[in-house]
């Protein structure tokens, strides 16, 4: 008999519930018990937030968006802001308390479902002696060591569907529509949805952009009788002279950074430089919502079942991953070393160029790839 605890951390992503479903069912088959910790590590600090997960609890959840356990991208337990008796906020390290409660509750393994931030925390617990297995989640697809994270496919589908809808209104008004999509410092969502959704311009963080080139593409469209254009901008895109768009004011690469605003910037520059009627919109959290696509569902179910197989083999400190269509285990520490960027020599980038999409810089250094 084993006793497993699952947590979901960071921003939610479609497929979280499918992982929970697969873990609970795989454990049930083996006669093991499963608990869910609410809002990340909440259940290790307050027993009311530790919930037994039975088959009844997870019935039908594999197709639901969000997470039945709740999630947070605030309150790293290694540096958690806590209000003291004097009403002051103090940063406290709760990790020892969490670890001793984990042991006291008699758990054999913690299955941590998260993106780079949550898996970095999970890895720190692994280093302290907690048996941990990571499951790669994020719509951004920016985790190393796995070909895909679950949630990404759904986000791309949502963005592509939005682009499809924008074509008709853009065409009716001869307008330029600028769409800002998520993805933090990686351009995966922008690139995949932009190519699939017929964008004329795709701007990603990996290729700092030049407004001159963006406007040239729009002028070229006009010249060839296509009076409207669709521009997809990743929230983390930067200008050639290094301007970034951070509403949060925090340090880049850290959680407190709230990216946003680049879409409106690009739209206002287009308006100024081309005098075309231009509108911008931010897809925002729509990309995180809704049911997971079949691809994400299946991937999430496979990840959950694979995680339980690792527990059975007593293999810990690993993350389940997708490599060449197969389920594999990779060291958690390797997965969080750096964020995965769009590889500029990939055929997707070449495809974008070949079908005439402007990537914001036709001459830059990235072309050496
Ligand atoms: O990491 C997932 C993500 O959706 C990013 O694409 C985005 O920058 C961020 O989370 C938004 O986070 P929040 O939910 O805190 O607004």
mmCIF file of C-alpha atoms and ligand atoms in Angstrom:
data_model
loop_
_atom_site.group_PDB
_atom_site.id
_atom_site.type_symbol
_atom_site.label_atom_id
_atom_site.label_comp_id
_atom_site.label_asym_id
_atom_site.label_seq_id
_atom_site.Cartn_x
_atom_site.Cartn_y
_atom_site.Cartn_z
ATOM 1 C CA UNK A 1 0.000 0.000 0.000
ATOM 2 C CA UNK A 2 1.300 3.437 -0.890
ATOM 3 C CA UNK A 3 -0.010 6.863 0.006
ATOM 4 C CA UNK A 4 0.417 9.538 -2.671
ATOM 5 C CA UNK A 5 -0.219 13.261 -2.556
ATOM 6 C CA UNK A 6 -0.816 15.413 -5.662
ATOM 7 C CA UNK A 7 -0.513 19.181 -5.960
ATOM 8 C CA UNK A 8 -1.131 21.604 -8.813
ATOM 9 C CA UNK A 9 0.979 24.780 -8.827
ATOM 10 C CA UNK A 10 1.458 27.918 -10.930
ATOM 11 C CA UNK A 11 -0.972 29.195 -13.556
ATOM 12 C CA UNK A 12 -3.637 26.661 -14.452
ATOM 13 C CA UNK A 13 -3.606 24.861 -17.805
ATOM 14 C CA UNK A 14 -6.171 22.666 -19.562
ATOM 15 C CA UNK A 15 -5.341 19.051 -18.712
ATOM 16 C CA UNK A 16 -4.603 19.430 -14.983
ATOM 17 C CA UNK A 17 -7.741 17.523 -14.072
ATOM 18 C CA UNK A 18 -6.911 14.787 -16.579
ATOM 19 C CA UNK A 19 -3.562 14.205 -14.812
ATOM 20 C CA UNK A 20 -5.355 14.033 -11.443
ATOM 21 C CA UNK A 21 -7.885 11.590 -12.934
ATOM 22 C CA UNK A 22 -5.149 9.309 -14.276
ATOM 23 C CA UNK A 23 -3.172 9.365 -11.015
ATOM 24 C CA UNK A 24 -6.238 8.532 -8.925
ATOM 25 C CA UNK A 25 -7.336 5.696 -11.219
ATOM 26 C CA UNK A 26 -3.819 4.265 -11.590
ATOM 27 C CA UNK A 27 -3.385 4.303 -7.798
ATOM 28 C CA UNK A 28 -6.830 2.808 -7.201
ATOM 29 C CA UNK A 29 -5.926 -0.114 -9.459
ATOM 30 C CA UNK A 30 -2.875 -0.766 -7.286
ATOM 31 C CA UNK A 31 -4.813 -0.437 -4.045
ATOM 32 C CA UNK A 32 -3.041 2.822 -3.093
ATOM 33 C CA UNK A 33 -4.488 5.932 -1.461
ATOM 34 C CA UNK A 34 -4.371 9.380 -3.075
ATOM 35 C CA UNK A 35 -4.715 12.803 -1.467
ATOM 36 C CA UNK A 36 -4.841 16.225 -3.065
ATOM 37 C CA UNK A 37 -3.191 19.275 -1.507
ATOM 38 C CA UNK A 38 -5.179 22.436 -2.166
ATOM 39 C CA UNK A 39 -3.528 25.477 -3.794
ATOM 40 C CA UNK A 40 -0.077 24.015 -4.136
ATOM 41 C CA UNK A 41 1.319 23.218 -0.685
ATOM 42 C CA UNK A 42 -1.780 24.394 1.246
ATOM 43 C CA UNK A 43 -2.664 20.882 2.427
ATOM 44 C CA UNK A 44 0.733 20.431 4.118
ATOM 45 C CA UNK A 45 0.091 23.479 6.271
ATOM 46 C CA UNK A 46 -3.609 23.084 7.033
ATOM 47 C CA UNK A 47 -5.206 19.647 7.228
ATOM 48 C CA UNK A 48 -8.514 21.071 6.001
ATOM 49 C CA UNK A 49 -6.766 21.694 2.683
ATOM 50 C CA UNK A 50 -5.654 18.062 2.361
ATOM 51 C CA UNK A 51 -8.364 16.114 0.593
ATOM 52 C CA UNK A 52 -8.735 12.367 0.022
ATOM 53 C CA UNK A 53 -9.304 11.769 -3.687
ATOM 54 C CA UNK A 54 -11.541 8.834 -4.499
ATOM 55 C CA UNK A 55 -12.960 7.622 -7.796
ATOM 56 C CA UNK A 56 -16.126 9.528 -6.959
ATOM 57 C CA UNK A 57 -14.174 12.755 -6.530
ATOM 58 C CA UNK A 58 -12.607 12.491 -9.973
ATOM 59 C CA UNK A 59 -15.551 11.095 -11.945
ATOM 60 C CA UNK A 60 -15.705 12.835 -15.321
ATOM 61 C CA UNK A 61 -13.065 15.466 -14.531
ATOM 62 C CA UNK A 62 -10.627 14.433 -17.302
ATOM 63 C CA UNK A 63 -12.405 16.712 -19.777
ATOM 64 C CA UNK A 64 -12.767 19.728 -17.472
ATOM 65 C CA UNK A 65 -10.530 22.810 -17.597
ATOM 66 C CA UNK A 66 -8.923 24.269 -14.465
ATOM 67 C CA UNK A 67 -7.970 22.149 -11.471
ATOM 68 C CA UNK A 68 -10.205 20.671 -8.784
ATOM 69 C CA UNK A 69 -7.325 21.297 -6.340
ATOM 70 C CA UNK A 70 -6.945 25.013 -6.991
ATOM 71 C CA UNK A 71 -3.604 26.575 -7.826
ATOM 72 C CA UNK A 72 -1.476 29.589 -7.072
ATOM 73 C CA UNK A 73 1.535 31.251 -8.620
ATOM 74 C CA UNK A 74 2.215 33.182 -5.434
ATOM 75 C CA UNK A 75 3.609 32.076 -2.099
ATOM 76 C CA UNK A 76 6.699 29.987 -2.801
ATOM 77 C CA UNK A 77 6.905 27.937 0.453
ATOM 78 C CA UNK A 78 10.658 28.605 0.618
ATOM 79 C CA UNK A 79 9.973 32.348 0.844
ATOM 80 C CA UNK A 80 6.344 32.825 1.779
ATOM 81 C CA UNK A 81 5.104 36.283 2.796
ATOM 82 C CA UNK A 82 3.296 35.882 6.147
ATOM 83 C CA UNK A 83 1.676 38.544 8.352
ATOM 84 C CA UNK A 84 3.127 38.562 11.886
ATOM 85 C CA UNK A 85 1.289 39.537 15.112
ATOM 86 C CA UNK A 86 2.289 43.184 14.661
ATOM 87 C CA UNK A 87 0.588 43.145 11.248
ATOM 88 C CA UNK A 88 3.893 43.295 9.378
ATOM 89 C CA UNK A 89 4.630 41.093 6.372
ATOM 90 C CA UNK A 90 7.600 38.776 6.897
ATOM 91 C CA UNK A 91 9.112 36.372 4.406
ATOM 92 C CA UNK A 92 9.262 32.930 6.021
ATOM 93 C CA UNK A 93 10.747 29.606 4.883
ATOM 94 C CA UNK A 94 7.999 27.018 5.453
ATOM 95 C CA UNK A 95 9.816 24.142 3.748
ATOM 96 C CA UNK A 96 10.911 22.293 6.922
ATOM 97 C CA UNK A 97 7.377 22.407 8.280
ATOM 98 C CA UNK A 98 5.983 21.125 4.987
ATOM 99 C CA UNK A 99 8.529 18.318 4.820
ATOM 100 C CA UNK A 100 7.896 17.178 8.382
ATOM 101 C CA UNK A 101 4.122 17.285 7.832
ATOM 102 C CA UNK A 102 4.584 15.284 4.619
ATOM 103 C CA UNK A 103 6.398 12.615 6.660
ATOM 104 C CA UNK A 104 4.000 12.827 9.604
ATOM 105 C CA UNK A 105 1.032 12.276 7.257
ATOM 106 C CA UNK A 106 2.770 9.123 6.022
ATOM 107 C CA UNK A 107 3.080 9.981 2.344
ATOM 108 C CA UNK A 108 5.329 7.895 0.100
ATOM 109 C CA UNK A 109 5.453 10.331 -2.813
ATOM 110 C CA UNK A 110 4.453 13.799 -3.931
ATOM 111 C CA UNK A 111 3.348 14.141 -7.550
ATOM 112 C CA UNK A 112 3.873 17.822 -8.340
ATOM 113 C CA UNK A 113 2.110 19.077 -11.460
ATOM 114 C CA UNK A 114 3.547 22.402 -12.551
ATOM 115 C CA UNK A 115 5.552 24.638 -14.821
ATOM 116 C CA UNK A 116 9.139 25.743 -14.274
ATOM 117 C CA UNK A 117 8.397 27.728 -11.079
ATOM 118 C CA UNK A 118 6.454 24.937 -9.353
ATOM 119 C CA UNK A 119 8.860 22.254 -10.521
ATOM 120 C CA UNK A 120 11.800 24.280 -9.246
ATOM 121 C CA UNK A 121 10.113 24.293 -5.828
ATOM 122 C CA UNK A 122 9.378 20.558 -6.153
ATOM 123 C CA UNK A 123 13.037 19.957 -6.985
ATOM 124 C CA UNK A 124 14.131 21.851 -3.864
ATOM 125 C CA UNK A 125 11.901 19.538 -1.818
ATOM 126 C CA UNK A 126 13.423 16.546 -3.639
ATOM 127 C CA UNK A 127 16.872 17.834 -2.622
ATOM 128 C CA UNK A 128 15.647 17.995 0.987
ATOM 129 C CA UNK A 129 14.641 14.326 0.829
ATOM 130 C CA UNK A 130 10.995 14.368 -0.271
ATOM 131 C CA UNK A 131 10.256 11.647 -2.870
ATOM 132 C CA UNK A 132 8.927 13.767 -5.737
ATOM 133 C CA UNK A 133 7.807 13.204 -9.306
ATOM 134 C CA UNK A 134 7.133 16.174 -11.572
ATOM 135 C CA UNK A 135 4.531 16.446 -14.329
ATOM 136 C CA UNK A 136 5.158 19.158 -16.962
ATOM 137 C CA UNK A 137 2.306 21.627 -17.269
ATOM 138 C CA UNK A 138 2.143 25.017 -18.956
ATOM 139 C CA UNK A 139 0.367 26.561 -21.899
ATOM 140 C CA UNK A 140 3.703 28.245 -22.723
ATOM 141 C CA UNK A 141 5.435 24.950 -23.707
ATOM 142 C CA UNK A 142 8.666 26.417 -22.317
ATOM 143 C CA UNK A 143 9.866 23.494 -20.173
ATOM 144 C CA UNK A 144 13.113 21.803 -21.156
ATOM 145 C CA UNK A 145 13.488 18.047 -21.568
ATOM 146 C CA UNK A 146 9.980 17.406 -22.866
ATOM 147 C CA UNK A 147 8.786 17.795 -26.443
ATOM 148 C CA UNK A 148 5.472 19.107 -25.154
ATOM 149 C CA UNK A 149 3.825 20.317 -21.972
ATOM 150 C CA UNK A 150 0.107 19.697 -21.613
ATOM 151 C CA UNK A 151 -2.083 22.781 -21.994
ATOM 152 C CA UNK A 152 -0.116 24.125 -24.942
ATOM 153 C CA UNK A 153 -2.171 22.433 -27.651
ATOM 154 C CA UNK A 154 -5.419 23.792 -26.170
ATOM 155 C CA UNK A 155 -4.009 27.323 -25.918
ATOM 156 C CA UNK A 156 -2.843 27.166 -29.531
ATOM 157 C CA UNK A 157 -6.265 25.921 -30.664
ATOM 158 C CA UNK A 158 -7.981 28.768 -28.818
ATOM 159 C CA UNK A 159 -5.635 31.341 -30.345
ATOM 160 C CA UNK A 160 -5.991 29.846 -33.833
ATOM 161 C CA UNK A 161 -9.771 29.892 -33.593
ATOM 162 C CA UNK A 162 -9.624 33.559 -32.546
ATOM 163 C CA UNK A 163 -7.415 34.373 -35.540
ATOM 164 C CA UNK A 164 -9.804 32.565 -37.877
ATOM 165 C CA UNK A 165 -12.624 34.751 -36.591
ATOM 166 C CA UNK A 166 -10.626 37.948 -36.930
ATOM 167 C CA UNK A 167 -10.022 37.439 -40.639
ATOM 168 C CA UNK A 168 -13.610 38.195 -41.637
ATOM 169 C CA UNK A 169 -13.948 41.357 -39.577
ATOM 170 C CA UNK A 170 -10.474 42.589 -40.580
ATOM 171 C CA UNK A 171 -11.320 41.988 -44.240
ATOM 172 C CA UNK A 172 -14.715 43.697 -44.036
ATOM 173 C CA UNK A 173 -13.094 46.893 -42.715
ATOM 174 C CA UNK A 174 -9.728 46.746 -44.526
ATOM 175 C CA UNK A 175 -8.134 46.819 -41.110
ATOM 176 C CA UNK A 176 -5.003 45.631 -39.417
ATOM 177 C CA UNK A 177 -5.785 43.457 -36.401
ATOM 178 C CA UNK A 178 -3.024 42.955 -33.848
ATOM 179 C CA UNK A 179 -3.479 40.029 -31.462
ATOM 180 C CA UNK A 180 -1.358 39.675 -28.324
ATOM 181 C CA UNK A 181 -0.999 36.085 -27.128
ATOM 182 C CA UNK A 182 0.593 34.548 -24.025
ATOM 183 C CA UNK A 183 3.817 32.553 -23.730
ATOM 184 C CA UNK A 184 6.098 34.614 -21.464
ATOM 185 C CA UNK A 185 9.645 34.649 -22.880
ATOM 186 C CA UNK A 186 8.952 31.954 -25.488
ATOM 187 C CA UNK A 187 7.135 32.358 -28.773
ATOM 188 C CA UNK A 188 5.592 28.894 -29.111
ATOM 189 C CA UNK A 189 1.932 29.943 -28.875
ATOM 190 C CA UNK A 190 2.439 32.892 -31.230
ATOM 191 C CA UNK A 191 4.342 30.844 -33.811
ATOM 192 C CA UNK A 192 2.046 27.815 -33.882
ATOM 193 C CA UNK A 193 -1.224 29.769 -33.846
ATOM 194 C CA UNK A 194 0.099 32.444 -36.189
ATOM 195 C CA UNK A 195 1.112 29.943 -38.867
ATOM 196 C CA UNK A 196 -2.099 27.932 -38.478
ATOM 197 C CA UNK A 197 -4.319 31.018 -38.303
ATOM 198 C CA UNK A 198 -3.061 32.741 -41.452
ATOM 199 C CA UNK A 199 -1.136 35.595 -39.805
ATOM 200 C CA UNK A 200 0.795 38.014 -41.998
ATOM 201 C CA UNK A 201 3.204 38.943 -39.228
ATOM 202 C CA UNK A 202 4.327 36.918 -36.181
ATOM 203 C CA UNK A 203 6.487 38.555 -33.519
ATOM 204 C CA UNK A 204 8.165 36.292 -30.965
ATOM 205 C CA UNK A 205 10.602 37.018 -28.108
ATOM 206 C CA UNK A 206 13.323 34.993 -29.827
ATOM 207 C CA UNK A 207 13.477 37.489 -32.740
ATOM 208 C CA UNK A 208 13.587 41.152 -31.658
ATOM 209 C CA UNK A 209 11.399 43.033 -34.127
ATOM 210 C CA UNK A 210 11.773 46.033 -36.353
ATOM 211 C CA UNK A 211 8.580 48.085 -36.897
ATOM 212 C CA UNK A 212 9.826 49.125 -40.333
ATOM 213 C CA UNK A 213 9.662 45.511 -41.489
ATOM 214 C CA UNK A 214 6.237 44.956 -39.958
ATOM 215 C CA UNK A 215 4.881 48.000 -41.793
ATOM 216 C CA UNK A 216 6.574 46.973 -45.034
ATOM 217 C CA UNK A 217 4.708 43.659 -44.929
ATOM 218 C CA UNK A 218 1.421 45.482 -44.417
ATOM 219 C CA UNK A 219 2.197 47.823 -47.337
ATOM 220 C CA UNK A 220 3.113 44.815 -49.445
ATOM 221 C CA UNK A 221 -0.235 43.205 -48.653
ATOM 222 C CA UNK A 222 -1.992 46.410 -49.800
ATOM 223 C CA UNK A 223 0.067 46.500 -52.977
ATOM 224 C CA UNK A 224 -1.039 42.973 -53.804
ATOM 225 C CA UNK A 225 -4.691 43.764 -53.214
ATOM 226 C CA UNK A 226 -4.987 42.289 -49.717
ATOM 227 C CA UNK A 227 -6.210 45.323 -47.840
ATOM 228 C CA UNK A 228 -6.194 43.739 -44.408
ATOM 229 C CA UNK A 229 -3.523 42.167 -42.249
ATOM 230 C CA UNK A 230 -3.341 39.995 -39.168
ATOM 231 C CA UNK A 231 -0.441 40.480 -36.766
ATOM 232 C CA UNK A 232 0.231 38.021 -33.912
ATOM 233 C CA UNK A 233 2.474 39.277 -31.128
ATOM 234 C CA UNK A 234 3.774 37.183 -28.238
ATOM 235 C CA UNK A 235 3.433 39.043 -24.936
ATOM 236 C CA UNK A 236 7.195 38.713 -24.408
ATOM 237 C CA UNK A 237 8.201 40.107 -27.818
ATOM 238 C CA UNK A 238 10.867 42.828 -27.683
ATOM 239 C CA UNK A 239 11.793 45.578 -30.096
ATOM 240 C CA UNK A 240 15.133 45.550 -31.896
ATOM 241 C CA UNK A 241 16.349 48.323 -29.628
ATOM 242 C CA UNK A 242 15.526 46.263 -26.559
ATOM 243 C CA UNK A 243 12.177 47.657 -25.420
ATOM 244 C CA UNK A 244 10.220 45.139 -23.331
ATOM 245 C CA UNK A 245 6.613 45.400 -22.199
ATOM 246 C CA UNK A 246 6.210 44.631 -18.504
ATOM 247 C CA UNK A 247 3.119 45.849 -16.672
ATOM 248 C CA UNK A 248 4.261 44.288 -13.388
ATOM 249 C CA UNK A 249 7.483 46.216 -12.979
ATOM 250 C CA UNK A 250 9.392 43.211 -11.553
ATOM 251 C CA UNK A 251 12.657 41.792 -12.734
ATOM 252 C CA UNK A 252 12.518 39.908 -16.069
ATOM 253 C CA UNK A 253 12.461 36.131 -15.805
ATOM 254 C CA UNK A 254 10.827 36.303 -12.352
ATOM 255 C CA UNK A 255 7.257 35.641 -11.273
ATOM 256 C CA UNK A 256 6.398 39.254 -10.474
ATOM 257 C CA UNK A 257 6.818 40.194 -14.125
ATOM 258 C CA UNK A 258 3.409 40.775 -15.697
ATOM 259 C CA UNK A 259 3.985 40.893 -19.415
ATOM 260 C CA UNK A 260 1.591 42.853 -21.583
ATOM 261 C CA UNK A 261 1.169 45.945 -23.702
ATOM 262 C CA UNK A 262 3.271 45.008 -26.704
ATOM 263 C CA UNK A 263 0.151 44.392 -28.831
ATOM 264 C CA UNK A 264 -1.123 47.921 -28.284
ATOM 265 C CA UNK A 265 2.355 49.329 -28.899
ATOM 266 C CA UNK A 266 2.624 47.499 -32.228
ATOM 267 C CA UNK A 267 -0.909 48.601 -33.213
ATOM 268 C CA UNK A 268 -0.215 52.264 -32.441
ATOM 269 C CA UNK A 269 3.040 52.204 -34.395
ATOM 270 C CA UNK A 270 1.266 50.622 -37.390
ATOM 271 C CA UNK A 271 -1.483 53.254 -37.187
ATOM 272 C CA UNK A 272 1.090 56.053 -37.076
ATOM 273 C CA UNK A 273 3.370 54.721 -39.785
ATOM 274 C CA UNK A 274 0.858 53.326 -42.304
ATOM 275 C CA UNK A 275 -2.292 55.334 -41.493
ATOM 276 C CA UNK A 276 -4.205 52.058 -41.721
ATOM 277 C CA UNK A 277 -7.197 51.605 -39.486
ATOM 278 C CA UNK A 278 -5.740 49.319 -36.786
ATOM 279 C CA UNK A 279 -7.161 47.571 -33.739
ATOM 280 C CA UNK A 280 -5.520 45.462 -31.072
ATOM 281 C CA UNK A 281 -6.801 42.830 -28.702
ATOM 282 C CA UNK A 282 -5.295 40.730 -25.937
ATOM 283 C CA UNK A 283 -6.421 37.091 -25.824
ATOM 284 C CA UNK A 284 -5.174 36.775 -22.250
ATOM 285 C CA UNK A 285 -6.541 34.105 -19.937
ATOM 286 C CA UNK A 286 -8.990 32.797 -22.544
ATOM 287 C CA UNK A 287 -5.974 30.757 -23.638
ATOM 288 C CA UNK A 288 -5.829 29.035 -20.258
ATOM 289 C CA UNK A 289 -9.523 28.211 -20.031
ATOM 290 C CA UNK A 290 -11.874 25.543 -21.311
ATOM 291 C CA UNK A 291 -11.675 21.818 -21.917
ATOM 292 C CA UNK A 292 -8.366 20.320 -22.977
ATOM 293 C CA UNK A 293 -8.129 19.267 -26.624
ATOM 294 C CA UNK A 294 -7.944 15.548 -27.339
ATOM 295 C CA UNK A 295 -4.170 15.879 -27.702
ATOM 296 C CA UNK A 296 -3.788 17.551 -24.292
ATOM 297 C CA UNK A 297 -6.211 15.165 -22.620
ATOM 298 C CA UNK A 298 -4.376 12.137 -23.876
ATOM 299 C CA UNK A 299 -0.982 13.649 -23.031
ATOM 300 C CA UNK A 300 -2.132 14.567 -19.517
ATOM 301 C CA UNK A 301 -3.620 11.096 -18.922
ATOM 302 C CA UNK A 302 -0.395 9.506 -20.166
ATOM 303 C CA UNK A 303 1.704 11.749 -17.906
ATOM 304 C CA UNK A 304 -0.445 10.873 -14.859
ATOM 305 C CA UNK A 305 -0.295 7.128 -15.473
ATOM 306 C CA UNK A 306 3.458 7.270 -16.205
ATOM 307 C CA UNK A 307 4.060 9.166 -12.947
ATOM 308 C CA UNK A 308 2.364 6.377 -10.972
ATOM 309 C CA UNK A 309 4.439 3.744 -12.775
ATOM 310 C CA UNK A 310 7.561 5.601 -11.598
ATOM 311 C CA UNK A 311 6.258 5.558 -8.019
ATOM 312 C CA UNK A 312 5.776 1.820 -8.317
ATOM 313 C CA UNK A 313 9.399 1.455 -9.369
ATOM 314 C CA UNK A 314 10.530 3.765 -6.527
ATOM 315 C CA UNK A 315 12.092 6.208 -9.001
ATOM 316 C CA UNK A 316 11.968 9.759 -7.647
ATOM 317 C CA UNK A 317 13.427 13.187 -8.384
ATOM 318 C CA UNK A 318 12.291 12.766 -11.993
ATOM 319 C CA UNK A 319 9.833 14.460 -14.311
ATOM 320 C CA UNK A 320 7.695 12.476 -16.728
ATOM 321 C CA UNK A 321 8.258 13.763 -20.247
ATOM 322 C CA UNK A 322 7.331 13.254 -23.884
ATOM 323 C CA UNK A 323 10.302 12.418 -26.092
ATOM 324 C CA UNK A 324 9.789 11.312 -29.692
ATOM 325 C CA UNK A 325 6.180 10.337 -28.926
ATOM 326 C CA UNK A 326 7.229 8.161 -25.952
ATOM 327 C CA UNK A 327 6.799 8.580 -22.199
ATOM 328 C CA UNK A 328 10.184 8.906 -20.509
ATOM 329 C CA UNK A 329 11.578 10.070 -17.160
ATOM 330 C CA UNK A 330 14.117 12.895 -16.988
ATOM 331 C CA UNK A 331 15.853 14.401 -13.942
ATOM 332 C CA UNK A 332 13.720 17.202 -12.500
ATOM 333 C CA UNK A 333 16.882 19.278 -12.073
ATOM 334 C CA UNK A 334 17.530 19.196 -15.840
ATOM 335 C CA UNK A 335 13.989 20.234 -16.754
ATOM 336 C CA UNK A 336 14.195 23.491 -14.803
ATOM 337 C CA UNK A 337 17.692 24.616 -15.811
ATOM 338 C CA UNK A 338 16.481 27.039 -18.467
ATOM 339 C CA UNK A 339 13.315 27.858 -20.331
ATOM 340 C CA UNK A 340 12.812 26.234 -23.695
ATOM 341 C CA UNK A 341 12.853 28.747 -26.531
ATOM 342 C CA UNK A 342 11.635 28.390 -30.098
ATOM 343 C CA UNK A 343 14.470 26.773 -32.051
ATOM 344 C CA UNK A 344 15.034 29.154 -34.909
ATOM 345 C CA UNK A 345 16.289 26.496 -37.282
ATOM 346 C CA UNK A 346 13.113 24.436 -36.898
ATOM 347 C CA UNK A 347 11.011 23.750 -39.952
ATOM 348 C CA UNK A 348 8.158 25.752 -38.407
ATOM 349 C CA UNK A 349 10.201 28.930 -38.613
ATOM 350 C CA UNK A 350 11.234 28.000 -42.152
ATOM 351 C CA UNK A 351 7.601 27.285 -43.007
ATOM 352 C CA UNK A 352 6.578 30.707 -41.729
ATOM 353 C CA UNK A 353 9.223 32.338 -43.912
ATOM 354 C CA UNK A 354 8.455 30.208 -46.934
ATOM 355 C CA UNK A 355 4.768 31.074 -46.868
ATOM 356 C CA UNK A 356 5.573 34.780 -46.679
ATOM 357 C CA UNK A 357 4.982 35.509 -43.000
ATOM 358 C CA UNK A 358 7.019 38.441 -41.704
ATOM 359 C CA UNK A 359 8.872 37.563 -38.487
ATOM 360 C CA UNK A 360 9.828 41.156 -37.755
ATOM 361 C CA UNK A 361 13.464 40.936 -38.764
ATOM 362 C CA UNK A 362 14.630 39.510 -42.071
ATOM 363 C CA UNK A 363 18.276 40.436 -41.645
ATOM 364 C CA UNK A 364 19.028 39.812 -37.971
ATOM 365 C CA UNK A 365 21.570 37.560 -36.381
ATOM 366 C CA UNK A 366 18.984 34.827 -35.878
ATOM 367 C CA UNK A 367 19.115 34.179 -39.616
ATOM 368 C CA UNK A 368 22.486 32.498 -39.074
ATOM 369 C CA UNK A 369 20.680 29.515 -37.552
HETATM 370 O O1 LIG B 1 2.769 30.738 -17.601
HETATM 371 C C1 LIG B 1 1.464 30.731 -18.048
HETATM 372 C C2 LIG B 1 0.962 32.134 -18.220
HETATM 373 O O2 LIG B 1 -0.356 32.052 -18.677
HETATM 374 C C3 LIG B 1 1.827 33.013 -19.124
HETATM 375 O O3 LIG B 1 1.634 32.751 -20.475
HETATM 376 C C4 LIG B 1 1.396 34.389 -18.666
HETATM 377 O O4 LIG B 1 2.411 35.346 -18.849
HETATM 378 C C5 LIG B 1 1.160 34.191 -17.197
HETATM 379 O O5 LIG B 1 0.937 32.814 -16.987
HETATM 380 C C6 LIG B 1 -0.007 34.972 -16.661
HETATM 381 O O6 LIG B 1 -0.092 34.741 -15.308
HETATM 382 P P1 LIG B 1 -1.251 35.275 -14.364
HETATM 383 O O7 LIG B 1 -2.261 34.182 -14.264
HETATM 384 O O8 LIG B 1 -0.561 35.521 -13.075
HETATM 385 O O9 LIG B 1 -1.812 36.511 -14.992
#
